[in-house]
XYZ file of C-alpha atoms in Angstrom:
768
model
C 64.214 128.011 125.256
C 64.879 131.002 127.487
C 64.620 130.992 131.246
C 62.531 133.459 133.200
C 65.554 135.185 134.724
C 67.176 135.653 131.301
C 63.950 137.055 129.886
C 63.729 139.626 132.706
C 67.293 140.694 132.019
C 66.517 141.081 128.322
C 63.462 143.231 129.061
C 65.525 145.464 131.328
C 68.046 146.122 128.529
C 65.716 147.294 125.757
C 62.184 147.249 124.426
C 61.231 144.132 122.445
C 59.129 144.254 119.287
C 56.816 141.315 118.569
C 55.097 140.461 115.307
C 52.432 137.931 114.357
C 51.647 136.496 110.895
C 47.916 136.281 111.675
C 47.001 139.543 109.967
C 49.061 138.810 106.861
C 47.424 135.406 106.470
C 43.937 136.873 106.835
C 44.697 139.657 104.369
C 46.102 137.192 101.846
C 43.037 134.934 102.089
C 40.395 137.666 102.151
C 42.172 140.256 100.021
C 41.222 142.876 102.616
C 43.814 145.178 104.106
C 41.372 146.250 106.824
C 40.607 142.917 108.413
C 39.678 143.061 112.074
C 42.038 141.986 114.846
C 41.456 138.530 116.371
C 38.625 138.326 118.851
C 38.496 134.624 119.629
C 35.721 133.625 117.235
C 36.371 131.028 114.568
C 35.396 131.290 110.928
C 34.569 127.595 110.677
C 30.922 128.205 111.503
C 30.611 130.619 108.545
C 32.344 128.306 106.105
C 35.577 130.324 105.972
C 38.968 128.666 106.354
C 40.763 129.287 109.620
C 44.025 131.272 109.345
C 45.671 128.674 111.582
C 45.221 125.936 108.965
C 47.628 127.567 106.489
C 50.443 125.582 108.060
C 48.752 122.389 106.869
C 48.368 123.752 103.350
C 51.439 125.903 102.687
C 54.039 125.927 105.454
C 56.566 127.696 103.218
C 54.274 130.725 102.918
C 54.171 131.008 106.693
C 57.976 130.823 106.889
C 58.245 133.626 104.311
C 55.979 135.910 106.376
C 58.127 135.316 109.465
C 61.311 136.120 107.537
C 59.844 139.448 106.377
C 59.130 140.316 110.007
C 62.719 139.535 111.005
C 64.094 141.715 108.227
C 61.944 144.586 109.476
C 63.529 144.244 112.931
C 61.183 142.041 114.987
C 62.599 140.571 118.214
C 59.806 138.107 119.003
C 57.993 135.943 116.433
C 54.480 134.998 117.494
C 53.158 131.701 116.163
C 50.028 131.498 114.039
C 48.147 129.520 116.724
C 45.594 132.018 118.031
C 42.667 129.599 117.520
C 44.687 126.371 117.368
C 42.900 124.574 120.194
C 40.461 121.687 120.152
C 37.489 123.830 121.200
C 38.026 126.343 118.382
C 38.807 123.730 115.720
C 35.879 121.458 116.569
C 33.336 123.220 114.277
C 35.683 122.590 111.351
C 36.221 118.968 112.363
C 39.934 119.547 113.012
C 40.019 119.144 116.778
C 42.323 116.134 116.496
C 44.754 118.164 114.384
C 45.273 120.869 117.032
C 48.600 119.522 118.422
C 50.013 119.022 114.913
C 49.015 122.554 113.851
C 50.768 123.989 116.905
C 53.959 121.997 116.339
C 54.178 122.978 112.667
C 53.525 126.635 113.453
C 56.354 126.696 116.003
C 58.688 124.934 113.587
C 57.883 127.485 110.872
C 58.987 130.326 113.176
C 62.151 128.413 114.150
C 63.000 127.824 110.464
C 62.704 131.541 109.742
C 65.045 132.351 112.627
C 67.517 129.723 111.453
C 67.483 131.224 107.973
C 67.989 134.815 109.150
C 70.247 134.033 112.131
C 70.158 134.969 115.798
C 71.668 138.080 117.327
C 74.235 138.271 120.076
C 71.636 138.886 122.789
C 69.744 135.703 121.880
C 66.951 137.330 119.910
C 64.766 136.734 118.021
C 62.608 134.472 120.174
C 59.596 132.293 119.410
C 56.412 132.930 121.397
C 53.669 130.291 121.293
C 50.305 132.091 121.176
C 47.331 130.776 123.158
C 44.047 132.489 122.358
C 40.654 132.365 124.073
C 38.340 129.377 124.066
C 35.233 130.170 121.999
C 32.767 128.481 124.326
C 34.155 130.132 127.485
C 34.324 128.839 131.056
C 31.395 128.373 133.414
C 29.288 130.117 134.595
C 29.524 132.413 131.551
C 30.545 129.640 129.172
C 29.907 125.972 128.588
C 33.253 124.474 129.660
C 34.199 123.546 133.168
C 37.465 124.840 134.557
C 39.068 121.398 134.288
C 38.048 121.068 130.625
C 39.506 124.493 129.829
C 42.789 123.590 131.528
C 42.983 120.345 129.532
C 42.437 122.201 126.244
C 45.224 124.690 126.988
C 47.550 122.011 128.350
C 47.362 120.185 125.018
C 48.449 123.325 123.149
C 51.215 124.149 125.626
C 52.643 120.626 125.518
C 52.733 120.645 121.703
C 54.476 124.049 121.645
C 56.999 122.933 124.233
C 57.828 119.804 122.242
C 58.622 122.040 119.239
C 60.983 124.153 121.400
C 59.044 127.384 121.831
C 60.851 129.995 123.941
C 57.891 131.432 125.816
C 54.088 131.540 125.970
C 51.931 134.514 124.970
C 48.319 134.541 126.194
C 46.804 136.868 123.623
C 43.394 138.602 123.519
C 41.742 136.570 126.279
C 38.785 138.621 127.453
C 37.357 136.601 130.354
C 39.034 136.199 133.752
C 38.297 132.496 134.340
C 39.500 131.719 130.817
C 42.729 133.559 131.579
C 43.218 131.663 134.843
C 42.749 128.328 133.069
C 45.414 129.223 130.490
C 47.865 130.356 133.180
C 47.347 127.177 135.210
C 47.907 125.024 132.106
C 51.154 126.655 130.958
C 52.533 126.742 134.488
C 51.893 123.033 134.946
C 53.474 122.292 131.557
C 56.728 124.207 132.135
C 56.971 126.497 135.182
C 60.371 127.900 134.142
C 59.236 129.334 130.791
C 58.279 133.050 130.649
C 54.606 133.920 130.237
C 53.222 137.118 128.688
C 49.591 138.047 129.458
C 47.841 140.388 127.027
C 44.183 140.719 128.002
C 41.527 141.749 125.492
C 40.425 145.042 127.025
C 37.285 146.745 125.788
C 36.956 150.438 125.004
C 35.917 151.166 128.602
C 39.211 149.792 129.918
C 37.812 146.534 131.363
C 37.438 142.901 130.436
C 34.164 141.174 129.766
C 32.197 141.243 133.004
C 33.774 144.474 134.255
C 37.192 143.176 135.351
C 39.645 146.119 135.679
C 43.379 146.005 134.840
C 44.319 145.842 138.541
C 42.569 142.477 138.929
C 44.186 141.151 135.730
C 47.582 142.138 137.103
C 46.907 140.484 140.488
C 45.821 137.183 138.912
C 48.641 137.141 136.340
C 51.254 138.008 138.958
C 50.102 135.260 141.326
C 50.377 132.648 138.550
C 53.881 133.569 137.414
C 53.459 135.985 134.501
C 56.508 138.059 133.545
C 54.708 140.702 131.450
C 51.147 141.988 131.709
C 49.296 144.256 129.315
C 46.500 144.504 126.761
C 45.767 143.763 123.117
C 42.742 143.642 120.830
C 41.108 146.207 118.628
C 42.209 149.429 120.363
C 44.473 152.093 118.932
C 47.561 153.328 120.838
C 45.647 156.400 122.003
C 42.775 154.255 123.298
C 45.245 152.154 125.292
C 46.544 155.137 127.287
C 43.888 154.940 130.093
C 44.487 151.193 130.386
C 48.214 151.786 130.643
C 47.659 154.341 133.433
C 45.508 151.821 135.331
C 48.237 149.182 135.080
C 50.952 151.590 136.172
C 49.029 152.540 139.302
C 49.386 148.997 140.724
C 51.782 146.910 138.644
C 55.351 146.021 139.527
C 55.683 143.938 136.321
C 56.856 145.117 132.890
C 54.015 146.177 130.604
C 53.271 144.984 127.088
C 50.762 146.354 124.571
C 49.648 145.259 121.120
C 47.708 148.203 119.646
C 45.690 147.761 116.459
C 46.574 149.537 113.240
C 42.914 149.076 112.281
C 41.019 149.743 115.540
C 37.374 148.883 116.033
C 36.536 152.546 116.618
C 37.251 153.516 113.005
C 34.137 153.389 110.860
C 36.216 153.057 107.747
C 38.174 149.824 107.803
C 41.422 151.441 106.666
C 44.617 151.424 108.762
C 45.860 154.399 110.737
C 48.384 156.445 108.793
C 52.081 156.030 109.479
C 52.577 159.515 110.911
C 49.524 159.313 113.190
C 50.409 155.793 114.339
C 53.933 156.922 115.191
C 52.615 159.962 117.101
C 50.311 157.803 119.218
C 53.092 155.314 119.904
C 55.321 158.072 121.287
C 52.615 158.732 123.901
C 52.204 155.069 124.791
C 55.719 153.626 124.753
C 57.670 155.848 127.222
C 55.469 154.829 130.163
C 57.130 151.615 131.322
C 56.364 149.547 128.203
C 58.873 146.733 127.637
C 57.049 144.751 124.920
C 55.308 146.249 121.903
C 53.530 144.652 118.973
C 50.710 145.148 116.496
C 47.355 143.411 116.777
C 45.510 142.253 113.681
C 46.399 143.356 110.174
C 49.248 145.835 109.870
C 51.416 147.214 107.145
C 55.176 146.975 107.032
C 55.446 150.689 107.757
C 53.720 150.195 111.124
C 56.253 147.548 112.140
C 59.182 149.704 111.004
C 57.849 152.662 113.023
C 57.746 150.540 116.179
C 61.280 149.226 115.576
C 62.754 152.725 115.116
C 61.084 154.011 118.260
C 62.201 150.982 120.313
C 65.829 151.374 119.284
C 65.920 155.028 120.380
C 64.137 154.663 123.723
C 65.342 153.469 127.127
C 63.155 151.125 129.157
C 62.432 151.612 132.851
C 61.385 148.312 134.415
C 59.693 148.621 137.832
C 61.299 146.791 140.718
C 59.277 143.876 141.981
C 58.300 144.196 145.633
C 56.870 141.846 148.247
C 53.109 142.407 148.250
C 50.151 140.280 149.265
C 47.305 141.021 146.850
C 44.020 139.130 146.561
C 41.321 139.815 144.005
C 37.711 139.121 143.177
C 36.039 139.461 139.820
C 36.032 143.273 139.848
C 37.983 144.369 142.962
C 41.496 143.832 144.243
C 42.768 144.146 147.811
C 46.324 144.575 149.030
C 46.859 143.312 152.579
C 49.817 144.621 154.504
C 51.278 147.576 156.375
C 51.106 149.777 153.277
C 47.304 149.610 153.205
C 46.241 149.650 156.860
C 43.553 147.382 158.313
C 41.221 145.633 155.875
C 37.848 144.295 157.056
C 36.447 140.928 155.956
C 32.877 139.810 156.666
C 32.617 136.403 158.299
C 30.085 133.778 157.195
C 26.632 135.091 158.217
C 24.461 132.121 157.196
C 23.267 129.517 159.653
C 23.410 125.806 158.956
C 19.646 125.490 158.601
C 19.481 128.224 155.980
C 22.267 126.635 153.931
C 20.602 123.250 154.161
C 17.207 124.565 153.038
C 18.750 126.430 150.113
C 20.766 123.385 149.073
C 17.825 120.991 149.335
C 15.561 123.387 147.453
C 18.012 123.678 144.573
C 17.885 127.485 144.566
C 20.721 129.475 146.131
C 19.434 132.914 145.157
C 18.143 133.717 148.640
C 21.480 132.689 150.105
C 23.346 134.864 147.613
C 21.153 137.842 148.512
C 22.036 137.411 152.190
C 25.737 137.345 151.343
C 25.407 140.331 149.042
C 23.874 142.424 151.820
C 26.963 141.763 153.955
C 29.161 143.675 151.526
C 28.457 147.028 153.184
C 30.626 150.111 153.410
C 34.109 149.244 154.647
C 33.904 145.480 153.938
C 36.667 144.482 151.497
C 36.385 140.666 151.589
C 33.642 138.072 152.055
C 34.008 134.674 153.692
C 32.467 131.637 151.981
C 32.129 128.312 153.744
C 29.912 125.254 153.942
C 28.078 124.229 157.093
C 26.684 121.122 155.399
C 27.960 117.566 155.801
C 31.397 117.004 154.289
C 29.977 114.843 151.502
C 28.008 117.849 150.179
C 30.699 120.492 150.653
C 32.254 120.320 147.171
C 28.939 120.515 145.333
C 27.669 123.340 147.513
C 30.753 125.531 147.031
C 30.882 124.833 143.286
C 27.251 125.916 142.855
C 27.552 128.937 145.141
C 30.799 130.690 144.223
C 30.218 131.181 140.495
C 26.828 132.967 140.753
C 27.980 134.783 143.892
C 30.941 136.386 142.124
C 28.638 137.568 139.363
C 26.790 139.613 142.019
C 29.675 140.444 144.372
C 33.032 141.562 143.022
C 35.054 141.545 146.269
C 37.735 138.907 146.990
C 36.640 135.699 148.709
C 37.909 134.073 151.902
C 37.387 130.342 151.291
C 36.986 128.043 154.299
C 36.722 124.342 153.414
C 37.137 121.227 155.549
C 37.890 118.747 152.755
C 40.335 118.695 149.876
C 37.503 118.116 147.403
C 35.629 121.144 148.711
C 38.724 123.346 148.516
C 39.445 122.171 144.956
C 35.891 122.906 143.848
C 35.974 126.370 145.426
C 39.293 127.316 143.812
C 38.182 126.141 140.372
C 34.924 128.095 140.617
C 36.633 131.302 141.762
C 37.403 133.933 139.134
C 40.084 135.976 140.883
C 42.742 135.242 143.485
C 41.071 134.030 146.714
C 42.413 133.633 150.241
C 42.370 130.107 151.729
C 41.595 129.542 155.411
C 43.552 127.818 156.737
C 46.661 125.647 157.308
C 48.406 124.851 160.578
C 51.753 123.364 161.599
C 50.944 119.816 160.574
C 52.282 117.750 157.694
C 48.832 116.522 156.692
C 47.560 120.093 156.454
C 50.588 121.069 154.349
C 49.890 118.293 151.848
C 46.212 119.217 151.637
C 46.513 122.985 151.157
C 49.903 123.993 149.723
C 49.741 122.094 146.376
C 46.296 123.518 145.607
C 47.358 127.035 146.620
C 50.408 126.871 144.342
C 48.436 125.478 141.397
C 45.749 128.155 141.545
C 47.933 131.022 142.768
C 45.927 131.523 145.967
C 47.058 133.098 149.236
C 46.898 131.110 152.492
C 46.081 131.931 156.123
C 48.592 130.158 158.378
C 47.121 129.446 161.817
C 49.881 129.394 164.441
C 49.102 126.153 166.228
C 50.193 122.562 165.772
C 46.753 121.071 165.250
C 46.947 119.201 168.561
C 46.823 121.950 171.189
C 46.537 125.682 171.439
C 49.868 127.456 172.034
C 50.441 128.835 175.511
C 52.374 132.017 174.833
C 53.665 134.289 172.094
C 56.960 132.390 171.698
C 55.170 129.156 170.834
C 52.979 130.956 168.336
C 55.994 132.460 166.594
C 57.717 129.046 166.484
C 54.682 127.513 164.769
C 54.645 130.390 162.284
C 58.279 129.774 161.382
C 57.563 126.066 160.833
C 54.667 126.862 158.487
C 56.762 129.383 156.545
C 59.550 126.834 156.006
C 57.088 124.247 154.711
C 55.464 126.787 152.380
C 58.789 127.744 150.817
C 59.593 124.074 150.261
C 56.215 123.603 148.535
C 56.957 126.365 146.019
C 55.085 129.240 147.646
C 56.675 132.571 148.493
C 56.695 134.528 151.724
C 54.210 137.038 150.354
C 51.625 134.265 149.825
C 51.085 133.777 153.572
C 49.130 135.709 156.174
C 49.476 134.585 159.803
C 46.744 134.110 162.414
C 48.132 133.969 166.010
C 45.100 131.990 167.278
C 42.651 134.076 169.297
C 40.505 132.352 171.934
C 37.305 133.558 173.625
C 37.952 135.824 176.596
C 35.362 133.893 178.610
C 37.764 130.981 179.211
C 39.415 132.971 181.990
C 42.981 132.841 180.664
C 44.899 136.028 179.970
C 45.728 135.019 176.387
C 44.867 138.289 174.611
C 48.176 139.972 175.619
C 50.062 136.930 174.303
C 48.206 137.192 170.994
C 49.122 140.866 170.685
C 52.776 140.102 171.490
C 52.734 137.406 168.801
C 51.297 139.881 166.279
C 54.140 142.303 166.873
C 56.799 139.553 166.825
C 55.554 138.022 163.554
C 55.477 141.390 161.891
C 58.985 142.271 163.069
C 60.733 138.942 162.427
C 58.831 137.210 159.594
C 57.424 140.151 157.689
C 54.125 138.800 156.274
C 50.700 140.175 157.066
C 48.557 139.170 160.055
C 44.867 138.400 160.552
C 42.508 137.991 163.534
C 38.921 136.779 163.834
C 37.724 139.616 166.051
C 34.293 138.137 166.791
C 35.862 135.078 168.460
C 37.027 137.004 171.545
C 33.482 137.858 172.670
C 31.910 134.411 172.393
C 29.897 133.553 175.481
C 29.967 137.070 176.940
C 27.437 139.929 177.018
C 28.209 143.238 175.393
C 30.109 141.620 172.541
C 30.423 144.853 170.578
C 32.415 146.591 173.307
C 34.898 143.726 173.611
C 35.404 143.481 169.864
C 35.897 147.241 169.525
C 38.480 147.285 172.307
C 40.395 144.352 170.810
C 40.374 145.924 167.352
C 41.965 149.116 168.651
C 44.608 147.186 170.609
C 45.416 144.928 167.645
C 45.770 147.912 165.330
C 48.585 149.234 167.487
C 50.231 145.789 167.473
C 50.259 145.579 163.662
C 47.030 143.868 162.568
C 46.423 143.885 158.799
C 43.166 141.947 158.257
C 40.201 141.790 160.664
C 37.428 139.231 160.157
C 34.364 140.833 161.729
C 30.595 140.633 161.797
C 29.271 142.774 158.942
C 26.150 143.558 160.987
C 28.348 145.788 163.186
C 29.420 148.701 160.957
C 30.909 150.467 163.980
C 33.896 148.114 163.804
C 34.836 149.209 160.281
C 34.720 152.832 161.397
C 36.884 152.013 164.403
C 39.394 150.274 162.157
C 39.804 153.439 160.091
C 40.192 155.546 163.228
C 42.642 153.093 164.809
C 44.902 153.292 161.749
C 45.267 157.049 162.261
C 45.962 156.804 165.991
C 48.445 153.948 165.523
C 50.400 155.972 162.959
C 49.693 153.593 160.075
C 47.608 156.014 157.992
C 50.030 158.733 156.955
C 48.338 162.073 156.722
C 45.028 160.368 157.572
C 44.562 159.751 153.859
C 42.324 156.680 154.214
C 40.434 158.297 157.073
C 39.698 161.419 155.032
C 38.576 159.324 152.105
C 36.101 157.471 154.322
C 34.771 160.339 156.444
C 35.610 163.436 154.422
C 32.062 163.967 153.172
C 30.727 164.243 156.747
C 32.395 167.643 157.221
C 30.067 169.453 154.834
C 26.273 169.665 154.789
C 24.418 166.921 152.908
C 23.939 167.828 149.259
C 26.402 170.733 149.365
C 28.844 170.789 146.433
C 32.536 170.354 147.078
C 34.711 173.453 146.761
C 37.768 173.121 144.534
C 40.047 175.903 143.441
C 37.790 178.633 144.820
C 34.810 177.500 142.744
C 31.841 175.469 143.835
C 31.809 172.469 141.573
C 28.446 171.018 140.742
C 27.807 167.328 141.224
C 27.501 165.301 138.012
C 24.113 164.855 136.478
C 22.144 161.779 137.400
C 22.010 159.787 140.586
C 25.644 160.338 141.619
C 27.495 162.407 144.150
C 30.390 164.790 143.564
C 32.838 161.883 143.207
C 30.749 160.110 140.583
C 29.663 157.430 143.059
C 26.064 156.169 143.202
C 24.014 157.511 146.097
C 24.091 155.521 149.290
C 20.916 153.738 150.183
C 19.625 154.617 153.602
C 19.558 151.185 155.153
C 20.404 149.595 158.440
C 23.459 147.280 158.771
C 21.377 144.293 157.589
C 20.310 145.997 154.376
C 16.691 146.634 155.414
C 14.931 149.844 154.296
C 14.395 152.547 156.922
C 11.509 151.796 159.283
C 8.545 154.110 159.808
C 8.937 156.064 163.011
C 6.062 155.127 165.305
C 5.548 155.019 169.022
C 5.043 151.905 171.136
C 1.294 151.815 170.280
C 1.856 151.966 166.543
C 0.661 155.556 166.210
C 2.226 157.851 163.591
C 4.601 160.586 164.783
C 3.039 163.795 166.166
C 3.349 167.029 164.286
C 5.585 169.766 165.636
C 4.430 173.220 166.741
C 5.292 174.667 163.345
C 3.256 172.032 161.552
C 0.267 172.616 163.805
C 0.211 176.277 162.779
C -0.290 175.238 159.145
C -3.732 174.047 158.031
C -3.985 170.303 157.652
C -5.205 168.700 154.467
C -8.617 168.153 156.086
C -9.063 171.781 157.176
C -11.521 174.046 155.430
C -10.191 175.594 152.260
C -7.755 172.860 151.217
C -10.145 170.323 149.708
C -13.450 172.013 150.415
C -14.237 169.764 153.344
C -15.586 171.302 156.572
C -13.313 171.286 159.589
C -13.873 168.477 162.031
C -15.195 169.339 165.495
C -12.544 168.598 168.107
C -13.935 166.958 171.216
C -12.426 165.224 174.183
C -12.937 161.615 175.238
C -16.299 162.512 176.914
C -17.651 164.341 173.882
C -17.178 167.800 175.373
C -16.146 170.744 173.157
C -12.585 172.043 173.538
C -11.753 174.772 176.047
C -11.214 178.265 174.758
C -8.180 180.314 175.683
C -8.248 183.787 177.190
C -7.947 185.382 173.755
C -10.704 183.234 172.321
C -13.069 184.081 175.196
C -13.123 187.710 174.099
C -14.407 186.675 170.687
C -18.023 185.539 170.196
C -18.426 181.798 170.075
C -20.398 179.952 167.474
C -23.308 179.791 169.940
C -23.537 183.552 170.330
C -24.944 186.341 168.202
C -23.083 187.011 164.994
C -21.726 183.533 164.576
C -24.547 182.108 162.439
C -27.794 183.674 161.299
C -29.726 180.476 160.726
C -29.961 176.998 162.214
C -31.182 175.423 165.390
C -27.882 176.241 167.162
C -28.864 179.970 167.300
C -32.144 179.431 169.103
C -31.600 182.523 171.300
C -30.267 185.014 168.787
C -31.767 187.892 170.779
C -29.684 186.989 173.821
C -26.915 189.611 174.276
C -23.308 188.546 174.241
C -21.748 188.602 177.721
C -19.503 191.583 178.229
C -15.944 191.118 179.386
C -15.419 191.904 183.051
C -13.844 190.573 186.163
C -17.198 190.066 188.002
C -19.059 188.307 185.208
C -19.610 184.587 185.086
C -17.687 183.190 182.077
C -19.469 179.832 182.297
C -23.015 179.120 181.217
C -25.461 178.119 183.988
C -27.045 174.753 184.028
C -30.028 174.180 181.822
C -33.222 175.665 183.412
C -31.481 177.353 186.384
C -32.283 181.041 187.184
C -29.744 183.639 186.130
C -27.286 184.929 188.673
C -26.942 188.577 189.501
C -24.627 190.378 187.138
C -24.798 187.752 184.483
C -26.125 190.263 181.939
C -28.854 188.134 180.338
C -32.503 187.283 181.153
C -33.548 183.849 182.257
C -34.594 181.443 179.539
C -37.140 178.656 179.584
C -36.107 175.145 180.473
C -34.652 173.395 177.462
C -33.968 176.614 175.559
C -30.178 176.066 175.662
C -28.651 174.416 172.635
C -27.958 170.725 173.065
C -24.554 169.617 174.206
C -22.612 169.010 177.372
C -22.335 171.932 179.772
C -19.768 172.749 182.427
C -20.219 173.706 186.057
C -19.781 177.406 186.960
C -16.516 178.446 188.569
C -16.533 179.898 192.050
C -16.236 183.708 192.297
C -13.600 183.537 194.991
C -10.269 184.334 193.373
C -8.363 182.863 196.284
C -10.102 179.491 196.189
C -8.258 176.826 194.224
C -9.675 175.620 190.967
C -11.168 172.195 191.527
C -11.271 169.298 189.125
C -8.874 171.074 186.759
C -7.438 167.792 185.653
C -10.902 166.385 184.951
C -11.878 169.286 182.711
C -8.554 169.397 180.872
């Protein structure tokens, strides 16, 4: 066996070449040189013999294949145990033979090494291969997390008893399945190196959309030494995946490209020259482990060996970083990334209880999903139910929730059973809240955090009383850090909370909290967190207090702020505070968040002197989906109405255009506009010069033109512009003869205006 430190030293010296007998066994049994790489499915259901069972039939043949690999220059022999687990062997009725198959496969590789001899640097090595479980892990599969861990633990224990040097998790394409395998091998032997090779699809993600960054975060937290990809992709198809790993990873990379990739319609291997050309593009970019997935020819292995011997390896230096991850998103917390915002639990106890009693958590999941708005990088999950129901509630909630929400989770549980259930249901690397300076809390949280690779919030109080000043808070933080290191955690697994109290209690404790933030960051180094909404409890104007505290804490070194997602202003303030506090160099994060506000909506972005067009479809210029116009609670925009429920009034420009009911648009006659008393509208000075519809020339027929022979009043300063009352004699200068009583058209009439120009106009408000 080789220790983890020795394996790191070996990777830093030169590139290692691994080889597996799986493809040779399949080709020998099927007589097909273009057999597909392993994908995790067993042939027992189709009646075909499993390649892993050759060790029960002809162990000498397996030893001969390993010896051919050593003669070609292989440094790492992979065992023929890809599907040698009880779940995969159960359809063939060989589930009880799984440990024996693993032991014999490891012994076959050791016999080949003994026959060929070891080199001075300790190579070749034997890597025990653990493949995926066919049935998968809940909620996507049929196995629980505990059952998956038991299946992998059986394989790991058998390989360890046969003296395997390291473990290789090969072609596992589901994140929970990968976590179960990592937990099992770490519990079996924590000092043995672990290589993680995820089964990436052609789009560069795992099943369910998990990107390489999340795979790296989960593998790193559970002790992997090498991270990479394998499966049915050619070296050229692995280049984007390699670039995604390099952007985040501080671990050595390993890749097992396929000589017969899935993308080739013809099931013939890639030629030697083309395979070598693609390898020269893949290998120089930080790759420390290289192999061939599926069936390969000897010339492919020899090409990899020649390239590895002539190429220097550059291993990245491992740094102290706190990274959490959900199913599809990762989050680094620390001074390198500025202030991250987490949404606190938005559900009331009654809503949780009704959803739990009704047996349907979909409405609860929709509420949580709406809290993941712009700027929110983490979501808190907790139970407000009785402690007896906490474990069942979190187990039922977290799995379906992560299928809808890909952000990391902040798990708050009051019982050990509830915390265990939440960690087993989580797909990525969650953050646990919380542990304090108490031995009972250490024993409840630290073993579970180490087993599942989770990060922990350390609350800086003793569990008995709240600390008085910053010095006491720092002392509690040092006590928690010492206990965490003794439990097997590292310094980068902790994030400290200096205990914020409501400002309504009257004590001046906020300055002490800020002093503690700065002291923890300067002396201890880990990240810090504050529950911002706690300071405003019991006070009016909570948003102003929380905004002020967020800006002050940003200058003191805050890294994670737990806020109310219904207040998007706080996430904007966090981005602005990073710039003003000097933590966002060049305002890079600020420009990313607010850069699109500097140009008109819908305008294309200018690059290189040309106006680039946005991509086709419902995306913006960065390829992102369009933002829904919603309020902070996810509701659609409301119709703008006044206090009486009336629709908005049209502007002056709209009034100049004919409405859809005006004459000429749909053939309908215009409606007569009248006031509340039924009187016709008043005419303006310009309209008074034109003949009205009651005068001559307006209409030739109808009862409204009863006096068509009546002349139209001429315009003049001394004429009366108002009609006299019905039946009254005409006034002098009116310009028209008197008419009989009742000869005026029906309708309300107005009183005549006085001739005196100096007299004020009476009842103007009544007529208007």
